[in-house]
XYZ file of C-alpha atoms in Angstrom:
342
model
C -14.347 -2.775 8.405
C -14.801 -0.985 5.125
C -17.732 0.679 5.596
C -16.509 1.573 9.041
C -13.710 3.493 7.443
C -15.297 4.875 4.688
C -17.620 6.497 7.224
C -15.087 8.019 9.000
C -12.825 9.286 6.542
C -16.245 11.135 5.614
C -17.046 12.295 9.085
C -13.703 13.689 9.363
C -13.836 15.639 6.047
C -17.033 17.177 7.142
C -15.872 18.046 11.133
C -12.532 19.825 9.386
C -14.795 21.890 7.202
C -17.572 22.922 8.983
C -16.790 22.862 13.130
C -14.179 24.596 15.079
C -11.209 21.726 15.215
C -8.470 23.971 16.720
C -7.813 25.183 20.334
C -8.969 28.754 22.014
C -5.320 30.028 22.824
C -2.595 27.489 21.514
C -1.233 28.456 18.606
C 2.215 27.793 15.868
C 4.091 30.442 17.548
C 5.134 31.626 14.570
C 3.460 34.899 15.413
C 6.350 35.384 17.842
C 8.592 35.889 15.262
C 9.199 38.778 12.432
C 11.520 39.417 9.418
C 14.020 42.616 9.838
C 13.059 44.566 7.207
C 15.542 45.337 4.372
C 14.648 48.669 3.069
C 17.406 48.480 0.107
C 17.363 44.525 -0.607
C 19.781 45.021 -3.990
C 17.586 41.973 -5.990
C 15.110 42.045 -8.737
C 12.028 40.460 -7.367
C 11.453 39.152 -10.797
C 15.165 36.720 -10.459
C 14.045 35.699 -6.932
C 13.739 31.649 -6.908
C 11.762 29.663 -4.859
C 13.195 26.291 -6.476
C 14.665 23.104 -3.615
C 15.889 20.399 -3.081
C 14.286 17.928 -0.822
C 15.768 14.439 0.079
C 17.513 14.679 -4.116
C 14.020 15.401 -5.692
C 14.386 18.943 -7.508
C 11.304 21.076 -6.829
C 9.896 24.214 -8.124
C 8.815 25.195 -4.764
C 9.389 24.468 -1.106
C 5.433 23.895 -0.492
C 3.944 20.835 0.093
C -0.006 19.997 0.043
C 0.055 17.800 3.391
C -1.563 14.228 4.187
C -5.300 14.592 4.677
C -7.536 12.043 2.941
C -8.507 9.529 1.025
C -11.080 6.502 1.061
C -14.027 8.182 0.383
C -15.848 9.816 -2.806
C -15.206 13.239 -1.503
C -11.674 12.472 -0.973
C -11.182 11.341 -4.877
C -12.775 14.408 -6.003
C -10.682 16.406 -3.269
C -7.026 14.624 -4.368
C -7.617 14.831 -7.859
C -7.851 18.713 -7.593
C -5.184 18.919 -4.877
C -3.043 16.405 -7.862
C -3.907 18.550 -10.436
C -3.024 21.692 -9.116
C -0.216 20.550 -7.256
C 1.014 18.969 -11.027
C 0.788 22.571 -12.682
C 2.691 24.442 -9.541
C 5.410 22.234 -8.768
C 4.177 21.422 -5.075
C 5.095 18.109 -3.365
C 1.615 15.863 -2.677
C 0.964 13.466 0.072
C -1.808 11.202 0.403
C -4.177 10.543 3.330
C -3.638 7.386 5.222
C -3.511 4.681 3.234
C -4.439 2.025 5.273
C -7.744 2.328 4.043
C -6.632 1.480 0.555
C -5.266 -1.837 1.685
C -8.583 -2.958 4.074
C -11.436 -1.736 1.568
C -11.912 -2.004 -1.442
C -13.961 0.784 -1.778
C -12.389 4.127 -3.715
C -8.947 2.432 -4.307
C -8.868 5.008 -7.265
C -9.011 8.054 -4.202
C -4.889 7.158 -3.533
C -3.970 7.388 -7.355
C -2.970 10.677 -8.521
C 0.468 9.957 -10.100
C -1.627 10.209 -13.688
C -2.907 13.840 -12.278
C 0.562 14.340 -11.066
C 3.780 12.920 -12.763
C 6.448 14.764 -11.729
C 6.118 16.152 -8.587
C 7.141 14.022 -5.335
C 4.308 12.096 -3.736
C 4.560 10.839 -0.295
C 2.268 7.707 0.540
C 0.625 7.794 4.223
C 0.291 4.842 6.750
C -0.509 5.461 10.656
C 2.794 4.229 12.735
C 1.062 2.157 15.268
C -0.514 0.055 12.235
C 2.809 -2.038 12.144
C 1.502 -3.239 15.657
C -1.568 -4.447 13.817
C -0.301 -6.631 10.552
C 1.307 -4.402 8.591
C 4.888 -4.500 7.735
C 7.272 -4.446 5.158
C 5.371 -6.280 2.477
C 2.552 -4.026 2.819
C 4.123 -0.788 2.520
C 5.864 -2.545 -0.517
C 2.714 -2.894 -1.911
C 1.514 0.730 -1.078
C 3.940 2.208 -3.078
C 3.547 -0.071 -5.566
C 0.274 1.007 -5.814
C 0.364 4.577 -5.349
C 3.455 4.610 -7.271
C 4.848 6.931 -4.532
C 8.763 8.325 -4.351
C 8.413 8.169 -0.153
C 6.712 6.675 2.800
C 5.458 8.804 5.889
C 4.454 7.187 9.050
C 1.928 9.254 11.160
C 1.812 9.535 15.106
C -1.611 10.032 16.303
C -1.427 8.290 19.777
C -4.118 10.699 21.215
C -6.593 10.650 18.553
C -6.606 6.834 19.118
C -7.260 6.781 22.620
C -9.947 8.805 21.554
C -11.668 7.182 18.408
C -13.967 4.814 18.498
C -12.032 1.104 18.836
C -9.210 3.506 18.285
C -5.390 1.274 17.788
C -3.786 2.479 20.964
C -0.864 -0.328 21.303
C 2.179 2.170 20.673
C 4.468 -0.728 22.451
C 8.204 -1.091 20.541
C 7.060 0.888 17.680
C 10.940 2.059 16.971
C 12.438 -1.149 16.590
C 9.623 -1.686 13.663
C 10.002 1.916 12.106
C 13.657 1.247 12.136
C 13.461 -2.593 10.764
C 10.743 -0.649 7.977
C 13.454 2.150 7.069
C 16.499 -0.507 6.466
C 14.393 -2.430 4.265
C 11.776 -0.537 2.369
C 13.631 0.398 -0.906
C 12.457 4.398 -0.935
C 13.460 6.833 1.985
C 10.840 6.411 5.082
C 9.526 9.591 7.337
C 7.786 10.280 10.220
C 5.164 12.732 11.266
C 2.916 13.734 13.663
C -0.641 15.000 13.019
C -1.059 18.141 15.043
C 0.703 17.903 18.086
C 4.449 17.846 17.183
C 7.390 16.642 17.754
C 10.266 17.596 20.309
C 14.255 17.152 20.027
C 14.595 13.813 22.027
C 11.934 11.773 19.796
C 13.167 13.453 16.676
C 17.030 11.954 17.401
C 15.629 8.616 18.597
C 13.939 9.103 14.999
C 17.060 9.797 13.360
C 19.113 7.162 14.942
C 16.624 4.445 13.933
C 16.909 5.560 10.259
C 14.471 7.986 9.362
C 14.923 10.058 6.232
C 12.924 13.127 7.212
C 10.518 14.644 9.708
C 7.538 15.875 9.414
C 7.131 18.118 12.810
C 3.301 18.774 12.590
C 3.174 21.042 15.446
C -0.081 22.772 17.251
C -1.399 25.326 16.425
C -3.720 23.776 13.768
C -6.315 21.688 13.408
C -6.552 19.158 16.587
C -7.460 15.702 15.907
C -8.564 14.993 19.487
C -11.650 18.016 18.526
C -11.733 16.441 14.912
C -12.755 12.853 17.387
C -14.820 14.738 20.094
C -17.133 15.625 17.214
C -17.639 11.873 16.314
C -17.455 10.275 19.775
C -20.259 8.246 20.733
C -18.915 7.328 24.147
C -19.172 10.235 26.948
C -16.228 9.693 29.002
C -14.074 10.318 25.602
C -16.097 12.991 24.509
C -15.353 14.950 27.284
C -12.182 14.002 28.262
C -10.901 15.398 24.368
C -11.984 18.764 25.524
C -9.266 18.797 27.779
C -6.718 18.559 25.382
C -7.748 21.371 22.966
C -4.656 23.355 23.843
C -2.652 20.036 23.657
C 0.889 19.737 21.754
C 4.082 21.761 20.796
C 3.751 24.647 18.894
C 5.009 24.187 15.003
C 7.272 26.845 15.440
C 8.954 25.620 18.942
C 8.989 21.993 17.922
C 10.805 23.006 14.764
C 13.607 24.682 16.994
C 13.858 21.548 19.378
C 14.319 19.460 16.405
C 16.798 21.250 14.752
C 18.316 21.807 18.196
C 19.303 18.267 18.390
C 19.437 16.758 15.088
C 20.884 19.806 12.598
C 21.105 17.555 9.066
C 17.970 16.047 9.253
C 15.691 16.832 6.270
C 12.599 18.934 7.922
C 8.864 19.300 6.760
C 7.134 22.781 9.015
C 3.386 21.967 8.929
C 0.947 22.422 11.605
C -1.590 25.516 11.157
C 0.768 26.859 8.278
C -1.467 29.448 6.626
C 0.200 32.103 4.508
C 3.514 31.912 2.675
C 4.792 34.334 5.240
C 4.249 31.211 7.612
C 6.480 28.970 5.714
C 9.333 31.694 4.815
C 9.450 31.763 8.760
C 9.029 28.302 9.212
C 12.437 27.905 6.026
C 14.477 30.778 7.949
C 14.304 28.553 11.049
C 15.616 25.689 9.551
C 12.255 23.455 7.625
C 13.145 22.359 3.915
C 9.894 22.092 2.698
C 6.255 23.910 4.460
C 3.497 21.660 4.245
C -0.423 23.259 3.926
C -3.706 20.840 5.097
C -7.049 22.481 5.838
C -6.107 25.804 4.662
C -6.795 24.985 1.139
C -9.174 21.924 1.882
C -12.092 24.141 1.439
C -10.495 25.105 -2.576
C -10.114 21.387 -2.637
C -13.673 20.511 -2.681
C -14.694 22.899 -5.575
C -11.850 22.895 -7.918
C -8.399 22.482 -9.292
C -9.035 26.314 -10.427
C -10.087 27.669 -6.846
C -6.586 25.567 -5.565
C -4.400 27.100 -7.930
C -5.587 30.818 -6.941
C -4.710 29.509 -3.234
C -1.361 28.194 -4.566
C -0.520 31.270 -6.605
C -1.064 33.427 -3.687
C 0.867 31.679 -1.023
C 3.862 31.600 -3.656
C 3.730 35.534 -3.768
C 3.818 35.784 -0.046
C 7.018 33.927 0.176
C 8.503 35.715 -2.267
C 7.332 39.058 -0.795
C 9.222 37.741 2.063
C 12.282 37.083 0.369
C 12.389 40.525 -1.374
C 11.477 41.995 1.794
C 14.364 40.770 3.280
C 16.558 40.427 0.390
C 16.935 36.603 -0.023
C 17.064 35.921 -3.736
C 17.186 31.735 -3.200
C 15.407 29.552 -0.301
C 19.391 28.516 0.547
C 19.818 32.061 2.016
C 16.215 32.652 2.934
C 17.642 29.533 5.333
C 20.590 31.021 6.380
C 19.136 34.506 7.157
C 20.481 36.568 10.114
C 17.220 38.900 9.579
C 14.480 36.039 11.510
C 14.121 37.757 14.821
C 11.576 36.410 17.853
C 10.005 39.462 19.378
């Protein structure tokens, strides 16, 4: 079981970096939508803030490094710089699944960055359907203990199980178990998906059973049924994952359906996010914090340097956009009347 994992939390580093993992014509849909430009914004572009709040944490900025790894050698070296960077920039962290801490003990250290990142909010990682499969409260108890994490987010993967190899497909009365997890585990609980989103009716049923945020994780990025094509052995999966290359809701429509129905609920926009134009969109429709994956997973590998340059930028686009539109705080780059879909 170990090695098993191990193996495939390297395979899937690997696919991400070097073969094409997203569809041919889905994308976020952000590209649908454009900032009215404010020609006389009355701000100094020096005063404008980019400082949140997310679920009572105070954070320098809305951005968020999202869940991709951990397990494997790679991934320590590629968390430590993500830690690092995310330390010296004020970004939220969240780990890769951590199930793979708990069933090998193999690169345990991989999952703990709090010494490479004290004060900035880090969000611990277990699959959903894994509380089908002997995990419960006591275990996530002893994740966070562990990883010394401030929150717990359970991903939703269902397709990429069907297609992995001995993949955990029993999604059977997972809500009554994330709901049982939320009223017990002692920090606030969340739920994502990993790439194919969430819609308006799932998101309430979320909300209803206790979940403190959501994560929407919409298309438009990488797909984890290509990530699995590339590592099926079995034909008949292999194949049928082509199909679903343009599978899932778009980030951008998912976030509307969400807020659509549910209006309070604290919001992570992540799903193919790659500029900080991207997330002052994603903020002016209604996300609290903008989460960024394999757009600065290649930085990862090399550096906590080549990161921060990565960070650094993104920061100035979203404060471009906020000048450009003449939002000095996030709070009324939220409330803008100036997001229009073309």
């Amino acid at each position: 079981m170990a090695n098993s994992i191990e193996q495939r939390k390297s395979e899937h580093i690997q696919i991400t970096l070097n073969e094409k993992v997203t569809g041919e014509s889905i994308s976020t849909g952000l590209e649908s939508f454009t900032f009215i430009h404010n020609a006389l914004p009355e701000i100094d572009f020096d005063e404008i803030s980019i400082e949140t709040k997310f679920l009572g944490f105070d954070c320098k900025t809305p951005f968020l490094i999202s869940s991709m790894t951990g397990g494997t050698a790679l991934a320590e070296t590629i968390n430590r710089n993500l830690a690092t960077a995310a330390e010296e920039r004020g970004w939220a962290l969240a780990l890769g699944s951590t199930r793979a801490l708990l069933d090998s003990d193999g690169h345990s250290s991989s999952f703990l960055m709090r010494k490479y990142a004290p004060s900035v909010p880090i969000i611990a990682n277990l699959g959903a359907v894994q509380l089908n499969y002997g995990y419960g409260v006591e275990e996530c108890r002893k994740i966070i203990g562990i990883t010394e994490a401030d929150m717990l987010v359970l991903h939703l993967n269902s397709i990429q199980e069907v297609i992995q190899e001995k993949g955990d497909t029993n999604f059977k009365g997972l809500l009554k178990k994330i709901e049982q997890l939320c009223s017990t585990l002692e920090v606030p609980v969340g739920v994502k998906e990993v790439g194919w989103g969430i819609d308006g009716q799932i998101a309430r049923k979320l909300s209803e059973a206790g979940v403190a945020f959501i994560d929407v994780a919409g298309a438009g990025g990488t797909s984890w049924s290509q990530v699995e094509k590339f590592r099926a052995k079995d034909p008949i999966r292999r194949v049928a994952a082509e199909s679903f290359s343009e599978w899932g809701i778009p980030t951008a429509e998912s976030i509307r359906l969400v807020r659509g129905e549910i209006g309070n609920c604290p919001l992570i926009a992540s799903g193919g996010m790659q500029t900080g134009l991207d997330g002052a969109k994603t903020i002016a429709l209604g996300a609290g914090l903008v989460g960024f994956g394999r757009s600065i997973l290649k930085e990862a590998t090399q550096s906590p340097e080549d990161v921060l340059e990565v960070m650094k930028i993104r920061e100035m686009e979203l404060r471009m956009a906020m000048f450009g539109i003449g939002a000095p705080t996030i709070l009324e780059l939220k409330g803008t009347p100036r997001l229009t879909e073309r």
